[in-house]
Short mmCIF file of C-alpha atoms in Angstrom, two decimals:
data_model
loop_
_atom_site.label_atom_id
_atom_site.label_comp_id
_atom_site.label_asym_id
_atom_site.label_seq_id
_atom_site.Cartn_x
_atom_site.Cartn_y
_atom_site.Cartn_z
CA MET A 1 24.01 31.98 -69.76
CA THR A 2 21.95 33.34 -73.06
CA LEU A 3 18.67 32.23 -73.86
CA GLY A 4 20.87 31.14 -77.04
CA MET A 5 22.09 27.93 -74.99
CA VAL A 6 19.19 27.00 -73.93
CA PHE A 7 17.78 26.68 -77.75
CA GLU A 8 21.11 25.00 -78.78
CA HIS A 9 20.41 22.33 -75.77
CA LEU A 10 16.61 22.26 -76.83
CA TYR A 11 17.71 21.65 -80.42
CA LEU A 12 20.47 18.86 -79.62
CA VAL A 13 17.67 17.15 -77.58
CA ILE A 14 14.55 17.28 -80.02
CA VAL A 15 16.21 16.10 -82.95
CA SER A 16 18.11 13.63 -81.35
CA CYS A 17 15.47 12.61 -80.43
CA VAL A 18 13.11 12.34 -83.04
CA LEU A 19 16.43 10.45 -84.98
CA VAL A 20 16.23 7.82 -82.41
CA VAL A 21 12.74 7.16 -82.42
CA VAL A 22 12.64 7.13 -86.32
CA ILE A 23 15.27 4.75 -86.46
CA GLY A 24 15.08 2.66 -82.87
CA VAL A 25 11.24 2.00 -83.45
CA PRO A 26 11.58 0.01 -87.17
CA MET A 27 14.35 -1.89 -84.82
CA GLY A 28 12.37 -2.89 -82.52
CA ILE A 29 9.53 -4.31 -84.99
CA PHE A 30 12.78 -6.36 -86.54
CA THR A 31 13.19 -7.94 -83.28
CA TYR A 32 9.79 -8.54 -82.68
CA PHE A 33 8.99 -10.70 -86.06
CA HIS A 34 12.76 -11.66 -85.92
CA PRO A 35 13.45 -12.95 -82.38
CA ARG A 36 16.55 -15.25 -83.10
CA TRP A 37 18.10 -11.44 -84.87
CA GLY A 38 16.06 -9.41 -82.22
CA LYS A 39 18.63 -10.96 -79.58
CA VAL A 40 21.40 -10.01 -81.21
CA LEU A 41 20.19 -7.10 -81.86
CA LEU A 42 19.21 -5.81 -78.78
CA THR A 43 22.49 -7.16 -77.03
CA ALA A 44 24.15 -4.91 -78.81
CA VAL A 45 21.70 -1.72 -77.89
CA ASP A 46 22.90 -3.34 -74.38
CA LEU A 47 25.92 -3.02 -75.07
CA ILE A 48 26.53 0.52 -76.55
CA GLN A 49 24.22 1.70 -73.68
CA THR A 50 26.72 0.92 -71.27
CA ILE A 51 30.04 2.57 -73.11
CA PRO A 52 30.40 6.02 -71.52
CA VAL A 53 28.67 8.80 -73.76
CA LEU A 54 31.81 11.03 -73.60
CA ALA A 55 33.95 7.93 -74.77
CA ILE A 56 31.37 7.32 -77.89
CA MET A 57 31.68 11.26 -78.42
CA GLY A 58 35.69 11.20 -78.53
CA LEU A 59 35.79 8.07 -80.93
CA LEU A 60 32.73 9.81 -83.30
CA MET A 61 35.00 12.65 -82.98
CA ALA A 62 37.71 11.48 -85.22
CA ALA A 63 35.51 11.02 -88.01
CA PHE A 64 33.09 14.28 -87.39
CA GLY A 65 34.51 16.33 -86.24
CA ALA A 66 34.26 18.77 -82.73
CA ASN A 67 30.46 20.16 -84.16
CA SER A 68 26.95 18.85 -83.30
CA VAL A 69 26.57 16.23 -85.87
CA THR A 70 29.12 14.63 -83.48
CA THR A 71 26.92 14.98 -80.02
CA ILE A 72 23.75 14.25 -81.99
CA ILE A 73 25.01 11.29 -83.32
CA ALA A 74 26.09 9.84 -80.06
CA MET A 75 23.12 10.91 -78.72
CA VAL A 76 20.78 8.98 -81.25
CA LEU A 77 23.07 4.92 -80.85
CA TYR A 78 23.17 6.56 -76.84
CA LEU A 79 19.77 6.81 -76.61
CA LEU A 80 18.53 3.63 -78.90
CA LEU A 81 17.68 1.19 -75.98
CA PRO A 82 14.58 2.07 -74.42
CA ILE A 83 13.25 2.32 -78.03
CA VAL A 84 14.01 -0.61 -79.04
CA ARG A 85 13.68 -2.84 -75.69
CA ASN A 86 10.22 -0.88 -75.10
CA THR A 87 8.55 -0.86 -78.39
CA ASN A 88 9.82 -4.98 -78.66
CA THR A 89 7.98 -5.07 -75.18
CA GLY A 90 4.81 -3.68 -76.07
CA LEU A 91 4.56 -5.55 -79.21
CA ASN A 92 5.32 -9.01 -78.05
CA SER A 93 3.14 -8.31 -74.85
CA VAL A 94 -0.26 -7.52 -76.49
CA SER A 95 -3.08 -10.82 -76.08
CA PRO A 96 -2.40 -13.37 -78.79
CA VAL A 97 -6.81 -13.59 -78.80
CA LEU A 98 -6.72 -10.43 -80.70
CA LYS A 99 -3.86 -11.48 -82.88
CA GLU A 100 -5.23 -14.36 -83.45
CA THR A 101 -8.95 -12.01 -84.18
CA ALA A 102 -7.34 -10.26 -86.42
CA ASP A 103 -5.60 -13.21 -88.18
CA ALA A 104 -9.32 -15.04 -88.65
CA MET A 105 -10.54 -11.86 -90.41
CA GLY A 106 -7.90 -11.97 -92.59
CA MET A 107 -5.27 -9.48 -92.27
CA ASN A 108 -1.77 -9.83 -93.14
CA ARG A 109 1.09 -9.98 -91.08
CA PHE A 110 1.28 -6.13 -91.38
CA GLN A 111 -1.48 -5.01 -91.74
CA ARG A 112 -1.92 -6.83 -87.72
CA LEU A 113 1.16 -4.99 -87.08
CA PHE A 114 -0.62 -1.50 -87.88
CA GLU A 115 -3.92 -2.32 -87.18
CA VAL A 116 -3.77 -4.04 -84.04
CA GLU A 117 -0.53 -4.44 -82.08
CA PHE A 118 0.91 -1.32 -82.68
CA PRO A 119 -1.85 0.63 -82.21
CA LEU A 120 -1.66 -1.76 -78.29
CA ALA A 121 1.63 -1.39 -77.91
CA PHE A 122 1.95 1.87 -78.26
CA PRO A 123 1.69 3.17 -74.63
CA PHE A 124 5.24 1.06 -73.71
CA ILE A 125 6.42 2.41 -76.75
CA LEU A 126 5.62 6.26 -75.37
CA THR A 127 7.34 5.10 -72.00
CA GLY A 128 10.48 4.57 -74.32
CA ILE A 129 9.95 8.11 -75.64
CA ARG A 130 9.86 8.96 -72.29
CA ILE A 131 12.70 7.50 -70.36
CA ALA A 132 14.82 8.83 -73.66
CA VAL A 133 13.89 12.33 -74.07
CA VAL A 134 14.51 12.90 -70.28
CA THR A 135 17.74 10.90 -70.45
CA ALA A 136 18.93 13.14 -73.88
CA VAL A 137 18.54 16.38 -71.10
CA GLY A 138 20.75 15.43 -69.46
CA VAL A 139 23.14 13.55 -72.10
CA ALA A 140 23.50 16.67 -74.21
CA VAL A 141 25.19 18.10 -71.52
CA PHE A 142 28.23 16.29 -72.78
CA GLY A 143 28.11 17.84 -76.10
CA THR A 144 30.20 20.92 -74.82
CA PHE A 145 33.41 19.05 -75.20
CA VAL A 146 32.80 17.71 -78.70
CA GLY A 147 31.80 21.04 -79.78
CA GLY A 148 28.18 21.13 -79.47
CA GLY A 149 27.80 23.47 -77.80
CA GLY A 150 24.20 23.90 -75.31
CA LEU A 151 23.60 24.54 -71.59
CA GLY A 152 26.92 21.74 -71.05
CA SER A 153 29.18 24.91 -71.46
CA ILE A 154 27.37 27.14 -69.16
CA LEU A 155 27.99 24.07 -66.50
CA TYR A 156 31.70 23.50 -67.43
CA ARG A 157 32.65 27.37 -67.23
CA GLY A 158 30.87 27.92 -64.32
CA ILE A 159 32.60 24.73 -62.56
CA ARG A 160 36.27 26.10 -64.36
CA ILE A 161 36.44 29.24 -62.45
CA GLN A 162 34.32 28.12 -59.68
CA ASN A 163 31.42 30.66 -59.91
CA PHE A 164 28.52 28.96 -58.04
CA GLU A 165 25.60 31.03 -59.87
CA LEU A 166 26.49 30.09 -63.10
CA ILE A 167 26.79 26.55 -61.97
CA MET A 168 23.54 27.55 -60.75
CA LYS A 169 21.65 28.73 -63.40
CA GLY A 170 22.83 25.92 -65.89
CA THR A 171 21.20 23.53 -63.50
CA VAL A 172 18.06 24.60 -62.42
CA THR A 173 17.47 25.42 -66.52
CA LEU A 174 18.40 21.73 -66.93
CA MET A 175 16.30 20.06 -64.54
CA LEU A 176 13.21 22.50 -65.54
CA MET A 177 13.64 21.69 -69.03
CA SER A 178 13.45 18.22 -67.90
CA VAL A 179 10.67 18.30 -66.11
CA PHE A 180 8.99 20.11 -68.41
CA PHE A 181 9.91 17.47 -70.97
CA ASP A 182 8.63 14.45 -68.10
CA TYR A 183 6.00 16.00 -67.34
CA LEU A 184 4.47 16.60 -70.60
CA LEU A 185 5.38 12.85 -72.06
CA GLY A 186 4.14 11.47 -68.78
CA PHE A 187 0.72 13.52 -69.63
CA ILE A 188 0.81 11.77 -72.96
CA GLU A 189 0.90 8.69 -71.34
CA LYS A 190 -1.33 8.62 -68.85
CA ARG A 191 -3.99 9.38 -71.85
CA GLN A 192 -2.94 7.19 -74.24
CA GLY A 193 -3.10 4.33 -71.49
CA GLY A 194 -6.88 4.70 -70.94
CA SER A 195 -7.01 4.82 -74.81
CA TYR A 196 -5.47 1.32 -74.21
CA GLU A 197 -8.09 -0.08 -72.26
CA LYS A 198 -10.51 1.05 -74.30
CA MET A 199 -9.34 -0.90 -76.74
CA GLU A 200 -8.66 -3.89 -74.65
CA GLU A 201 -12.89 -3.87 -73.38
#
């Protein structure tokens, strides 16, 4: 196992998670503003996650070839659910009283969203991001089958030649990566939770 493999894996995780947040949060906002179409969109996102990620990668490989782009697109599609759903849930959880107060202050729909609703919904969104990031660490392993690289390569090689040491190195590195991201985002989540309570008071 080389440091390059670790950085390749981190690249897949970070790029896919940044993209899924950029795409997923606006989708979640759309589902909040348009409940009827939102149900259709949430159902579609749900269905995507029921498809095995390796199958998604295989289908995309026909269009984009065997490379990291295929892996990242597949990961983004697979990781949309927690971001979209938690954004929707967070915005819907904001107290109607606060919404009415914002309306009474003369705020328009978008002012209310960005100045009142979104800050209060952020802890929910952050939970979705946390789930997506930790999931991404594991899902990126499958990228090795479509030319994505990363730590999946060392695991696949270890299994293929029945080398327990290689398997353990890859597994332990993945575990440490998952724990690190989970702890980091969990810490931020707790800090945001405190801010959320103060805002509601």
